[in-house]
């Protein structure tokens, strides 16, 4: 059995959306600050971060359209300073099932797709080949962008854009009734050069219209390098009651 860890490492300074509180980790008690009888000592630390930092899952409560969440739930009726009483990440049941990796970068003969490239239906179908997509599958889309995670501002693509699925590709996933989908950039979907996050139509299609959760900032380059296309996928967000998302450590297991 081989296990692929699909989470990016979390440390201070990692690239993230400016819309979310940054990741901060601090050691607040060091060894020697308090020493127990017999010489034992313990260190501990504190984390401060947004729920959409690093590799994470978007809850269905994360995005609304015209004031409505998935299923026509009125956002104003279910939100408070304590979070969401409906559609928070605590309602996401841990996923254990078939995972499919569609390596679109390989389709184009490159390790990393160009900045701002829109992944199309033709790309997804070419990456599938003879591999079927079944209802309830988890579909991960490879653009190679996780190879640029250490590049900071370039990874964000604020000026250049980032590669990812466009609206037609999102509808293709919806038609196949996938359970969850993930990709390598901080916003999952195609972002045109200079566009930023002013409009995220793929989030609306997946989260609001179809109720399909999104995993972002995934580390998929190792799957690409190993030529893996099919695996058991394990995805379990933290049970943060009422939260709009959660950090996660997805696993791909090859028997």
mmCIF file of N, CA, C and O in Angstrom, residues 16 21 77 84 96 152 225 234:
data_model
loop_
_atom_site.group_PDB
_atom_site.id
_atom_site.type_symbol
_atom_site.label_atom_id
_atom_site.label_comp_id
_atom_site.label_asym_id
_atom_site.label_seq_id
_atom_site.Cartn_x
_atom_site.Cartn_y
_atom_site.Cartn_z
ATOM 1 N N UNK A 16 -1.696 32.666 0.260
ATOM 2 C CA UNK A 16 -3.117 32.497 0.544
ATOM 3 C C UNK A 16 -3.888 33.678 -0.020
ATOM 4 O O UNK A 16 -3.316 34.706 -0.375
ATOM 5 N N UNK A 21 -7.982 35.490 6.994
ATOM 6 C CA UNK A 21 -6.932 35.718 7.998
ATOM 7 C C UNK A 21 -5.751 34.788 7.776
ATOM 8 O O UNK A 21 -5.915 33.599 7.490
ATOM 9 N N UNK A 77 -30.982 33.858 7.253
ATOM 10 C CA UNK A 77 -31.747 33.138 8.274
ATOM 11 C C UNK A 77 -30.891 32.152 9.061
ATOM 12 O O UNK A 77 -31.313 31.694 10.136
ATOM 13 N N UNK A 84 -22.837 29.255 11.050
ATOM 14 C CA UNK A 84 -24.031 28.851 10.322
ATOM 15 C C UNK A 84 -24.730 27.686 11.021
ATOM 16 O O UNK A 84 -24.085 26.719 11.408
ATOM 17 N N UNK A 96 -14.809 8.680 2.154
ATOM 18 C CA UNK A 96 -13.922 7.562 1.825
ATOM 19 C C UNK A 96 -14.515 6.895 0.599
ATOM 20 O O UNK A 96 -15.604 6.321 0.667
ATOM 21 N N UNK A 152 5.318 31.909 -3.579
ATOM 22 C CA UNK A 152 4.620 33.018 -2.940
ATOM 23 C C UNK A 152 3.681 33.761 -3.861
ATOM 24 O O UNK A 152 2.659 33.247 -4.306
ATOM 25 N N UNK A 225 3.552 12.873 -10.924
ATOM 26 C CA UNK A 225 4.866 12.268 -11.156
ATOM 27 C C UNK A 225 4.797 10.739 -11.147
ATOM 28 O O UNK A 225 5.554 10.070 -11.848
ATOM 29 N N UNK A 234 -9.449 9.715 0.808
ATOM 30 C CA UNK A 234 -9.914 9.929 2.182
ATOM 31 C C UNK A 234 -9.861 11.420 2.470
ATOM 32 O O UNK A 234 -8.815 12.052 2.321
#
